Tab-separated table of C-alpha atoms in Angstrom:
chain	number	residue	atom	x	y	z
V	1	MET	CA	31.644	8.382	-10.360
V	2	VAL	CA	30.973	11.850	-8.936
V	3	CYS	CA	33.983	11.513	-6.615
V	4	LEU	CA	36.285	10.606	-9.515
V	5	TYR	CA	34.914	13.491	-11.549
V	6	THR	CA	35.531	16.009	-8.753
V	7	CYS	CA	39.005	14.582	-8.110
V	8	ALA	CA	39.911	15.047	-11.753
V	9	ALA	CA	38.575	18.625	-11.736
V	10	TRP	CA	40.532	19.474	-8.577
V	11	PHE	CA	43.702	17.826	-9.948
V	12	VAL	CA	43.615	19.926	-13.126
V	13	SER	CA	42.809	23.096	-11.177
V	14	ASP	CA	45.605	22.470	-8.668
V	15	ILE	CA	48.258	21.781	-11.328
V	16	PHE	CA	47.482	24.891	-13.345
V	17	GLU	CA	46.502	26.926	-10.264
V	18	ILE	CA	43.337	28.271	-11.815
V	19	ASN	CA	39.743	28.554	-10.623
V	20	VAL	CA	37.101	28.190	-13.292
V	21	GLY	CA	34.582	29.843	-10.992
V	22	THR	CA	32.797	29.416	-7.669
V	23	GLU	CA	29.460	31.131	-8.253
V	24	GLY	CA	27.744	27.846	-9.126
V	25	ARG	CA	28.121	26.745	-5.533
V	26	THR	CA	25.769	29.471	-4.304
V	27	ILE	CA	23.311	29.427	-7.215
V	28	LEU	CA	22.746	25.762	-8.124
V	29	VAL	CA	22.993	24.154	-4.685
V	30	SER	CA	20.343	26.346	-3.089
V	31	THR	CA	17.990	26.009	-6.070
V	32	MET	CA	18.453	22.232	-6.278
V	33	SER	CA	17.989	21.791	-2.564
V	34	PHE	CA	14.706	23.713	-2.564
V	35	LEU	CA	13.246	21.828	-5.539
V	36	LEU	CA	14.278	18.378	-4.329
V	37	ILE	CA	13.124	18.953	-0.755
V	38	PHE	CA	9.786	20.229	-2.034
V	39	ARG	CA	9.434	17.139	-4.230
V	40	ALA	CA	10.376	14.832	-1.342
V	41	ASN	CA	7.781	16.516	0.900
V	42	GLN	CA	5.095	16.061	-1.736
V	43	ALA	CA	6.064	12.415	-2.220
V	44	TYR	CA	5.936	11.804	1.533
V	45	ALA	CA	2.534	13.489	1.695
V	46	ARG	CA	1.285	11.153	-1.052
V	47	TYR	CA	2.721	8.160	0.767
V	48	TRP	CA	1.080	9.101	4.050
V	49	HIS	CA	-2.218	9.914	2.332
V	50	GLY	CA	-2.160	6.461	0.746
V	51	ARG	CA	-1.449	4.929	4.145
V	52	THR	CA	-4.370	6.860	5.642
V	53	MET	CA	-6.770	5.814	2.891
V	54	VAL	CA	-5.794	2.165	3.210
V	55	ALA	CA	-6.428	2.337	6.950
V	56	GLU	CA	-9.758	4.037	6.252
V	57	PHE	CA	-10.769	1.344	3.767
V	58	PHE	CA	-10.004	-1.589	6.042
V	59	SER	CA	-11.478	0.167	9.068
V	60	CYS	CA	-14.747	0.617	7.163
V	61	CYS	CA	-14.666	-3.042	6.090
V	62	ARG	CA	-14.229	-4.146	9.693
V	63	GLU	CA	-16.935	-1.802	10.950
V	64	PHE	CA	-19.301	-2.877	8.187
V	65	ILE	CA	-18.947	-6.553	9.057
V	66	MET	CA	-19.243	-5.845	12.780
V	67	LEU	CA	-22.422	-3.777	12.483
V	68	SER	CA	-23.974	-6.161	9.960
V	69	MET	CA	-23.494	-9.115	12.278
V	70	GLY	CA	-25.262	-7.211	15.051
V	71	TYR	CA	-28.046	-5.713	12.962
V	72	ILE	CA	-29.170	-8.999	11.390
V	73	ARG	CA	-32.043	-10.151	13.605
V	74	GLY	CA	-32.282	-13.817	12.677
V	75	GLY	CA	-34.680	-16.247	14.371
V	76	VAL	CA	-35.358	-17.402	17.895
V	77	ARG	CA	-31.901	-18.812	18.541
V	78	THR	CA	-30.134	-15.675	17.290
V	79	SER	CA	-32.455	-13.427	19.283
V	80	VAL	CA	-31.874	-15.399	22.488
V	81	PHE	CA	-28.125	-15.085	22.045
V	82	THR	CA	-28.357	-11.362	21.191
V	83	PHE	CA	-30.422	-10.402	24.215
V	84	SER	CA	-28.995	-12.869	26.750
V	85	GLY	CA	-25.369	-13.022	25.611
V	86	SER	CA	-25.278	-16.716	26.536
V	87	GLU	CA	-24.342	-19.145	23.826
V	88	GLY	CA	-25.226	-22.070	26.090
V	89	ARG	CA	-28.748	-20.787	26.591
V	90	ALA	CA	-29.172	-20.085	22.874
V	91	ASN	CA	-28.090	-23.627	21.970
V	92	HIS	CA	-31.179	-24.982	23.706
V	93	PHE	CA	-33.233	-23.633	20.826
V	94	PRO	CA	-33.110	-25.333	17.414
V	95	LEU	CA	-32.350	-23.427	14.243
V	96	ASP	CA	-35.477	-22.173	12.516
V	97	LYS	CA	-35.874	-20.894	8.960
V	98	PHE	CA	-35.168	-17.311	10.059
V	99	ASP	CA	-31.884	-18.366	11.629
V	100	GLU	CA	-30.926	-20.127	8.418
V	101	ARG	CA	-31.704	-17.016	6.366
V	102	ALA	CA	-29.655	-14.936	8.797
V	103	MET	CA	-26.740	-17.358	8.452
V	104	GLU	CA	-26.841	-17.048	4.683
V	105	LEU	CA	-26.960	-13.254	4.883
V	106	ARG	CA	-24.004	-13.074	7.303
V	107	VAL	CA	-21.938	-15.356	5.080
V	108	ASP	CA	-22.750	-13.283	1.989
V	109	ILE	CA	-21.825	-10.020	3.706
V	110	MET	CA	-18.575	-11.442	4.989
V	111	ARG	CA	-17.398	-12.942	1.722
V	112	LEU	CA	-18.331	-9.870	-0.354
V	113	THR	CA	-16.513	-7.567	2.063
V	114	LEU	CA	-13.393	-9.736	2.042
V	115	ALA	CA	-13.566	-9.879	-1.751
V	116	SER	CA	-13.616	-6.054	-1.821
V	117	ALA	CA	-10.357	-5.961	0.146
V	118	ILE	CA	-8.734	-8.460	-2.230
V	119	ALA	CA	-9.999	-6.480	-5.227
V	120	LEU	CA	-8.352	-3.355	-3.812
V	121	ARG	CA	-4.970	-5.061	-3.773
V	122	MET	CA	-5.522	-6.399	-7.283
V	123	HIS	CA	-6.340	-2.869	-8.439
V	124	THR	CA	-3.008	-1.569	-7.132
V	125	HIS	CA	-1.215	-4.029	-9.440
V	126	ILE	CA	-3.089	-3.184	-12.628
V	127	ALA	CA	-4.095	0.468	-12.223
V	128	TRP	CA	-0.903	2.140	-13.448
V	129	ASP	CA	0.501	-0.074	-16.199
V	130	GLY	CA	-2.818	-1.582	-17.245
V	131	TYR	CA	-5.403	1.187	-17.073
V	132	CYS	CA	-2.992	4.005	-17.935
V	133	PHE	CA	-0.824	2.323	-20.597
V	134	GLY	CA	-2.923	-0.632	-21.782
V	135	SER	CA	-0.772	-3.635	-20.845
V	136	VAL	CA	0.870	-5.485	-17.958
V	137	ASP	CA	3.911	-7.746	-17.980
V	138	ARG	CA	3.753	-11.482	-17.421
V	139	ASP	CA	4.858	-11.299	-13.770
V	140	THR	CA	2.133	-8.783	-12.956
V	141	LYS	CA	-0.374	-10.971	-14.803
V	142	TRP	CA	0.738	-13.907	-12.654
V	143	THR	CA	0.084	-11.898	-9.487
V	144	ILE	CA	-3.264	-10.621	-10.767
V	145	ASP	CA	-4.330	-14.156	-11.588
V	146	TRP	CA	-3.635	-15.173	-8.004
V	147	GLU	CA	-5.897	-12.360	-6.783
V	148	ARG	CA	-8.560	-13.432	-9.281
V	149	TYR	CA	-8.200	-16.986	-8.029
V	150	ARG	CA	-8.766	-15.787	-4.464
V	151	LEU	CA	-11.809	-13.798	-5.579
V	152	ARG	CA	-13.272	-16.877	-7.258
V	153	GLN	CA	-12.916	-18.786	-3.978
V	154	LEU	CA	-15.147	-16.211	-2.271
V	155	LEU	CA	-17.662	-15.484	-5.023
V	156	THR	CA	-20.187	-17.555	-6.907
V	157	ALA	CA	-19.557	-18.219	-10.592
V	158	GLU	CA	-22.056	-15.536	-11.613
V	159	GLU	CA	-20.710	-12.966	-9.157
V	160	PHE	CA	-17.172	-13.626	-10.306
V	161	ARG	CA	-18.189	-13.237	-13.938
V	162	LEU	CA	-19.666	-9.808	-13.227
V	163	VAL	CA	-16.646	-8.688	-11.197
V	164	ASP	CA	-14.047	-10.161	-13.545
V	165	ALA	CA	-15.624	-8.315	-16.470
V	166	CYS	CA	-14.644	-5.073	-14.707
V	167	VAL	CA	-10.959	-6.053	-14.557
V	168	GLY	CA	-10.528	-5.589	-18.307
V	169	LEU	CA	-7.689	-8.104	-18.576
V	170	VAL	CA	-7.313	-10.235	-21.699
V	171	ASP	CA	-5.713	-13.506	-20.648
V	172	GLU	CA	-3.241	-15.683	-22.469
V	173	HIS	CA	-6.060	-17.582	-24.212
V	174	GLY	CA	-7.434	-14.427	-25.760
V	175	GLU	CA	-10.511	-14.528	-23.534
V	176	PRO	CA	-11.604	-11.221	-22.010
V	177	GLY	CA	-12.430	-11.120	-18.345
V	178	GLY	CA	-16.039	-11.895	-17.517
V	179	SER	CA	-16.498	-14.571	-20.184
V	180	ARG	CA	-19.135	-17.209	-19.665
V	181	VAL	CA	-16.470	-19.851	-19.068
V	182	ASP	CA	-15.770	-20.317	-15.361
V	183	PRO	CA	-11.953	-20.051	-14.992
V	184	LEU	CA	-11.865	-21.915	-11.668
V	185	LYS	CA	-10.426	-25.119	-13.110
V	186	ARG	CA	-7.838	-23.176	-15.093
V	187	PHE	CA	-6.749	-21.305	-11.960
V	188	ILE	CA	-6.501	-24.588	-10.069
V	189	LEU	CA	-4.223	-26.080	-12.716
V	190	GLN	CA	-2.225	-22.857	-12.987
V	191	PHE	CA	-1.329	-22.607	-9.296
V	192	ARG	CA	-1.365	-26.215	-8.162
V	193	GLY	CA	2.188	-27.169	-7.288
V	194	ASN	CA	3.454	-23.593	-7.745
V	195	PHE	CA	3.880	-22.903	-4.053
V	196	GLY	CA	7.637	-22.434	-3.753
V	197	LEU	CA	9.761	-19.328	-4.113
V	198	ASP	CA	10.738	-20.417	-7.610
V	199	ALA	CA	7.142	-20.339	-8.916
V	200	GLU	CA	6.911	-18.250	-12.065
V	201	PRO	CA	4.627	-17.748	-15.084
V	202	PRO	CA	4.582	-20.451	-17.782
V	203	ASP	CA	7.213	-20.162	-20.474
V	204	ASP	CA	4.603	-19.964	-23.240
V	205	TRP	CA	3.096	-16.766	-21.857
V	206	PRO	CA	3.761	-13.599	-23.880
V	207	ALA	CA	5.821	-10.794	-22.408
V	208	GLU	CA	2.847	-8.405	-22.281
V	209	PHE	CA	-0.889	-8.836	-21.766
V	210	GLU	CA	-3.444	-6.435	-23.123
V	211	VAL	CA	-5.703	-4.505	-20.754
V	212	ASP	CA	-8.890	-2.737	-21.763
V	213	MET	CA	-8.356	0.981	-21.102
V	214	ASN	CA	-11.989	1.974	-21.644
V	215	SER	CA	-13.927	3.404	-18.725
V	216	HIS	CA	-15.586	0.614	-16.789
V	217	PRO	CA	-16.690	0.188	-13.184
V	218	ARG	CA	-13.738	-1.415	-11.453
V	219	PRO	CA	-14.001	-4.572	-9.299
V	220	VAL	CA	-14.044	-2.727	-5.968
V	221	LEU	CA	-16.997	-0.609	-7.028
V	222	ALA	CA	-18.782	-3.635	-8.485
V	223	LEU	CA	-18.406	-5.523	-5.206
V	224	CYS	CA	-19.581	-2.524	-3.187
V	225	GLN	CA	-22.651	-2.340	-5.406
V	226	LEU	CA	-23.341	-6.070	-4.945
V	227	THR	CA	-23.055	-5.571	-1.188
V	228	ARG	CA	-25.357	-2.565	-1.290
V	229	GLN	CA	-27.956	-4.535	-3.245
V	230	LEU	CA	-27.653	-7.369	-0.737
V	231	ILE	CA	-28.376	-4.993	2.145
V	232	PHE	CA	-31.451	-3.515	0.462
V	233	LEU	CA	-32.645	-6.963	-0.569
V	234	HIS	CA	-32.722	-8.097	3.070
V	235	MET	CA	-34.003	-4.849	4.556
V	236	ASN	CA	-36.908	-5.365	6.933
V	237	GLY	CA	-39.319	-2.512	6.310
V	238	PRO	CA	-42.272	-1.289	8.365
V	239	GLU	CA	-44.386	-4.170	7.065
V	240	ASN	CA	-42.034	-6.663	8.772
V	241	THR	CA	-41.837	-8.748	5.614
V	242	GLN	CA	-38.331	-9.996	6.397
V	243	PRO	CA	-38.097	-10.342	10.177
V	244	TRP	CA	-34.732	-12.082	9.972
V	245	GLY	CA	-33.157	-9.160	8.087
V	246	ILE	CA	-31.829	-5.701	8.906
V	247	LYS	CA	-34.129	-3.024	10.268
V	248	GLU	CA	-34.688	-0.158	7.872
V	249	ARG	CA	-33.294	2.422	10.313
V	250	PHE	CA	-29.925	0.610	10.356
V	251	VAL	CA	-29.487	0.461	6.582
V	252	THR	CA	-28.414	4.098	6.269
V	253	GLU	CA	-25.428	3.564	8.539
V	254	LEU	CA	-24.276	0.560	6.523
V	255	VAL	CA	-24.667	2.450	3.244
V	256	VAL	CA	-22.556	5.299	4.629
V	257	LEU	CA	-19.776	2.821	5.437
V	258	LEU	CA	-19.900	1.512	1.876
V	259	ALA	CA	-19.658	5.086	0.588
V	260	ARG	CA	-16.588	5.670	2.765
V	261	MET	CA	-15.007	2.497	1.364
V	262	GLU	CA	-15.613	3.759	-2.160
V	263	HIS	CA	-14.113	7.145	-1.269
V	264	ALA	CA	-10.990	5.489	0.133
V	265	TYR	CA	-10.704	3.380	-3.023
V	266	GLU	CA	-10.997	6.482	-5.231
V	267	SER	CA	-8.250	8.172	-3.219
V	268	VAL	CA	-5.968	5.158	-3.668
V	269	ASN	CA	-6.713	5.095	-7.383
V	270	GLN	CA	-5.969	8.825	-7.641
V	271	ILE	CA	-2.562	8.392	-5.995
V	272	ILE	CA	-1.650	5.589	-8.402
V	273	SER	CA	-2.949	7.118	-11.632
V	274	SER	CA	-1.921	10.751	-10.943
V	275	PRO	CA	1.836	10.876	-10.392
V	276	LEU	CA	3.830	14.003	-9.705
V	277	PRO	CA	3.584	16.368	-12.721
V	278	LEU	CA	6.058	15.275	-15.367
V	279	PRO	CA	7.453	18.779	-16.143
V	280	TYR	CA	8.350	19.262	-12.482
V	281	ALA	CA	10.027	15.841	-12.274
V	282	ASN	CA	11.928	16.519	-15.508
V	283	LEU	CA	13.054	19.906	-14.216
V	284	CYS	CA	14.453	18.309	-11.059
V	285	LYS	CA	16.304	15.678	-13.110
V	286	LEU	CA	17.693	18.289	-15.522
V	287	LEU	CA	18.945	20.571	-12.770
V	288	LEU	CA	20.426	17.632	-10.899
V	289	VAL	CA	22.381	16.512	-13.964
V	290	THR	CA	23.469	20.119	-14.591
V	291	PHE	CA	24.686	20.382	-11.012
V	292	LEU	CA	26.736	17.187	-11.291
V	293	LEU	CA	28.282	18.245	-14.589
V	294	SER	CA	29.206	21.695	-13.237
V	295	MET	CA	31.553	20.344	-10.565
V	296	PRO	CA	34.651	22.067	-12.090
V	297	PHE	CA	33.021	25.429	-11.410
V	298	PHE	CA	32.901	24.610	-7.689
V	299	VAL	CA	36.626	23.901	-7.362
V	300	ASP	CA	38.840	26.319	-5.437
V	301	TYR	CA	42.295	24.735	-5.344
V	302	ARG	CA	43.346	26.964	-2.418
V	303	LEU	CA	40.909	25.071	-0.123
V	304	GLY	CA	42.731	21.771	-0.545
V	305	TRP	CA	41.721	18.315	-1.704
V	306	PHE	CA	39.198	17.545	1.071
V	307	ALA	CA	36.951	20.538	0.394
V	308	ASN	CA	37.159	20.016	-3.371
V	309	THR	CA	36.669	16.225	-3.569
V	310	PHE	CA	34.995	14.753	-0.512
V	311	ILE	CA	32.500	17.525	0.271
V	312	PRO	CA	31.097	17.792	-3.318
V	313	ALA	CA	30.738	14.003	-3.425
V	314	VAL	CA	28.768	14.015	-0.169
V	315	VAL	CA	26.544	16.859	-1.370
V	316	SER	CA	25.887	15.008	-4.632
V	317	LEU	CA	25.087	11.834	-2.707
V	318	ALA	CA	22.598	13.725	-0.553
V	319	LEU	CA	20.837	15.262	-3.540
V	320	LEU	CA	20.719	11.980	-5.441
V	321	GLY	CA	19.423	10.237	-2.324
V	322	ILE	CA	16.625	12.760	-1.847
V	323	ASP	CA	15.616	12.343	-5.492
V	324	ALA	CA	15.632	8.536	-5.181
V	325	ILE	CA	13.556	8.643	-1.982
V	326	ALA	CA	11.007	10.941	-3.611
V	327	THR	CA	10.717	8.584	-6.579
V	328	GLU	CA	10.216	5.625	-4.242
V	329	LEU	CA	7.537	7.300	-2.127
V	330	GLU	CA	5.459	8.806	-4.935
V	331	ASN	CA	3.518	5.559	-5.415
V	332	PRO	CA	3.207	3.604	-2.148
V	333	PHE	CA	1.370	0.696	-3.781
V	334	GLY	CA	2.920	-2.339	-5.418
V	335	VAL	CA	5.386	-5.080	-4.514
V	336	ASP	CA	8.478	-3.010	-3.779
V	337	ALA	CA	10.177	-3.233	-0.401
V	338	ASN	CA	8.872	0.157	0.767
V	339	ASP	CA	5.316	-0.203	-0.513
V	340	LEU	CA	2.348	-0.575	1.805
V	341	ASP	CA	1.645	-4.125	2.916
V	342	LEU	CA	-1.933	-4.942	1.949
V	343	LEU	CA	-1.488	-8.692	2.352
V	344	GLU	CA	-1.162	-8.476	6.109
V	345	ARG	CA	-4.154	-6.158	6.374
V	346	ILE	CA	-6.273	-8.545	4.321
V	347	HIS	CA	-5.279	-11.429	6.555
V	348	GLN	CA	-6.033	-9.447	9.700
V	349	LEU	CA	-9.446	-8.599	8.279
V	350	GLU	CA	-10.046	-12.297	7.553
V	351	CYS	CA	-9.209	-13.301	11.116
V	352	GLU	CA	-11.358	-10.536	12.582
V	353	ALA	CA	-14.274	-11.369	10.279
V	354	VAL	CA	-14.190	-15.030	11.299
V	355	GLU	CA	-14.215	-14.070	14.972
V	356	LEU	CA	-17.087	-11.634	14.438
V	357	LEU	CA	-18.977	-14.346	12.602
V	358	ARG	CA	-18.404	-16.738	15.488
V	359	LEU	CA	-19.560	-14.138	18.023
V	360	SER	CA	-22.807	-13.564	16.129
V	361	GLY	CA	-24.375	-16.510	17.969
V	362	LEU	CA	-24.476	-19.098	15.207
V	363	ALA	CA	-21.140	-20.886	15.332
V	364	GLU	CA	-22.265	-23.207	12.532
V	365	THR	CA	-21.880	-20.289	10.114
V	366	THR	CA	-18.096	-20.601	10.209
V	367	ASP	CA	-18.335	-24.077	8.641
V	368	PHE	CA	-18.919	-22.349	5.324
V	369	PHE	CA	-15.317	-21.104	5.322
V	370	CYS	CA	-11.945	-22.813	5.529
V	371	TRP	CA	-8.271	-21.822	5.670
V	372	ARG	CA	-5.965	-22.759	2.812
V	373	ALA	CA	-2.209	-22.507	2.576
V	374	VAL	CA	-0.657	-19.381	1.082
V	375	PRO	CA	2.011	-20.001	-1.592
V	376	GLU	CA	5.475	-19.136	-0.402
V	377	TRP	CA	6.080	-16.694	-3.265
V	378	VAL	CA	3.024	-14.754	-2.057
V	379	SER	CA	3.859	-14.995	1.630
V	380	VAL	CA	7.315	-13.423	1.299
V	381	ARG	CA	5.751	-10.322	-0.243
V	382	SER	CA	4.342	-9.420	3.149
V	383	CYS	CA	6.249	-7.947	6.071
V	384	ARG	CA	4.824	-10.794	8.155
V	385	TYR	CA	5.037	-14.446	7.272
V	386	LEU	CA	1.510	-15.343	6.155
V	387	ARG	CA	0.443	-18.973	6.276
V	388	TYR	CA	-3.224	-19.185	5.353
V	389	TYR	CA	-5.955	-17.344	3.512
V	390	LEU	CA	-9.695	-17.639	3.912
V	391	ALA	CA	-11.871	-19.279	1.270
V	392	ALA	CA	-15.490	-20.350	0.902
V	393	ARG	CA	-15.344	-24.119	0.794
V	394	GLU	CA	-18.671	-24.698	-0.940
V	395	LEU	CA	-18.022	-22.103	-3.657
V	396	SER	CA	-14.624	-23.461	-4.687
V	397	PRO	CA	-14.610	-27.264	-4.564
V	398	GLY	CA	-11.465	-28.962	-5.802
V	399	CYS	CA	-9.229	-25.942	-5.127
V	400	CYS	CA	-7.232	-27.744	-2.468
V	401	ASP	CA	-5.203	-30.885	-2.999
V	402	PRO	CA	-4.754	-32.459	0.486
V	403	ALA	CA	-1.474	-34.029	-0.628
V	404	GLU	CA	0.033	-30.641	-1.534
V	405	GLU	CA	-1.979	-27.794	-0.021
V	406	PRO	CA	-3.788	-29.034	3.092
V	407	GLU	CA	-7.022	-27.361	4.083
V	408	LEU	CA	-7.761	-26.272	7.633
V	409	SER	CA	-11.244	-25.739	9.015
V	410	VAL	CA	-12.102	-22.499	10.782
V	411	GLU	CA	-12.808	-24.421	13.971
V	412	ALA	CA	-9.420	-26.149	13.975
V	413	PHE	CA	-7.690	-22.885	13.110
V	414	GLY	CA	-9.288	-21.113	16.059
V	415	ALA	CA	-8.675	-23.995	18.461
V	416	LEU	CA	-4.952	-23.844	17.762
V	417	GLY	CA	-4.623	-20.155	18.426
V	418	GLY	CA	-5.702	-18.725	15.091
V	419	ASN	CA	-2.293	-17.260	14.430
V	420	SER	CA	-0.863	-17.528	10.941
V	421	LEU	CA	1.580	-14.669	11.430
V	422	ASP	CA	4.056	-16.608	13.550
V	423	GLU	CA	7.442	-14.939	13.195
V	424	SER	CA	9.314	-17.371	15.425
V	425	SER	CA	8.752	-20.443	13.298
V	426	ASN	CA	11.423	-21.281	10.730
V	427	ALA	CA	9.465	-23.856	8.748
V	428	TRP	CA	6.658	-23.784	6.242
V	429	PRO	CA	3.424	-24.516	8.104
V	430	PHE	CA	2.538	-27.851	6.571
V	431	GLN	CA	4.041	-31.102	5.422
V	432	VAL	CA	3.191	-33.007	2.308
V	433	GLY	CA	0.925	-35.862	3.266
V	434	ALA	CA	0.733	-34.918	6.940
V	435	ALA	CA	-2.796	-33.989	7.956
V	436	ASP	CA	-1.850	-32.516	11.308
V	437	ALA	CA	1.068	-30.461	10.041
V	438	CYS	CA	-1.156	-27.914	8.293
V	439	CYS	CA	-2.231	-26.391	11.600
V	440	PRO	CA	-0.598	-23.093	12.601
V	441	LEU	CA	1.441	-22.869	15.735
V	442	TRP	CA	1.003	-20.773	18.810
V	443	PRO	CA	3.047	-17.568	18.943
V	444	GLY	CA	6.503	-18.231	20.249
V	445	SER	CA	6.493	-21.884	19.304
V	446	SER	CA	9.288	-23.462	17.316
V	447	THR	CA	9.448	-26.096	14.609
V	448	GLU	CA	13.108	-26.908	15.000
V	449	GLY	CA	13.742	-30.605	14.766
V	450	ARG	CA	10.680	-31.333	12.646
V	451	GLU	CA	11.373	-33.491	9.649
V	452	GLY	CA	9.721	-33.589	6.259
V	453	ASP	CA	8.779	-29.932	5.945
V	454	ALA	CA	7.668	-29.274	2.407
V	455	PHE	CA	9.187	-25.794	2.271
V	456	GLN	CA	11.679	-23.931	4.404
V	457	ARG	CA	11.140	-20.372	5.425
V	458	PRO	CA	13.533	-17.962	3.674
V	459	PRO	CA	15.764	-15.656	5.697
V	460	LYS	CA	14.056	-12.605	7.134
V	461	GLY	CA	16.129	-10.362	4.928
V	462	GLN	CA	14.236	-11.670	1.901
V	463	HIS	CA	10.857	-10.564	3.247
V	464	HIS	CA	9.458	-7.366	1.886
V	465	HIS	CA	6.207	-5.487	1.720
V	466	GLY	CA	3.829	-6.134	-1.099
């Protein structure tokens, strides 16, 4: 369009041999370039700051789980493993009541920390449209419900009720989040069978869903507070009343990590809810439109067609491109192709947490968790092809239909390499009705020639960050 406009301006100027003026070339171009470059630099700074805060958040989560696993004393068996480093020697001792309490504490810390990471991603979906404007569309509601479903598979019914009340989302049944009714069965029915790329919200859903805009503690902060209370509840003071717990001198370090997680979350929320000042963005748009409309004032027919048609079109393309890049980078969170990939980071944290739990000396603790298949419409939103997510088996019974979404134990997942980010495989990781087909493959393996795959992996060009 700009090229045609400049061609028409040059054609008229060349026929009548007149120059409308050339001063706009020196005034508008330099001013526009400065404003757009400044805006692009600010947008890139916001993008990189968001990337830094996400790395900070997940690094604190990993460090928190790692230190917690080491600081929990446990009983005789745990102590033997801690001080000898030999799992074989520790297995000679039976589990006592202190070991069992330590197992429960490690499981609680792990699932609450993983839930905090999931809640962070859910917050990036609802923070702008929901908390700033009071509603989200049906597709965003569908994605948020999947995150809520994942949270329910890691939290007890009471914990989920407290956390879900902080979301502020009014669902399609008119029930506010945090109601006394456990939504687990509704989530199971909502997502069962909706594992393909064509999965979409029900047709009877409204176009918009209301979100409570009042000031409430958000899910990430609620989960951090639950974790903080858990640490203090199992703190072993000078009286040695809880010898299986965490020594009092170690609690401060864990609380500092939780505070750093909260700071990273606040920084992410600030980036989402505080966009570039609107007057500055409007000024850039206005000057850009003015520059494009003033093309006839740049024409000097004596310079020929190339300088008066091609060069202005390239300059306009550059300015429009800089403006589009700045708009794309201002908010690095969401499901766009250039947004930060939180799904992969969550999965990496899950794998690392399971390994840390296994290395704590009580391998039986991992039996509390299981791996479940990720829907294909969720998997393609990551830059890597995710296959499984971690869930607490005992807290979410009935969430997995073996005929459709096979469940994989932590032990089997680790024995087969523990890799659900296999880029070389071209098939969906499980088959309907095949118990052994739900296991992930080793890196570099291939599934070519396998028959009966339930879903086929889409081309790599369709993958994007989410």
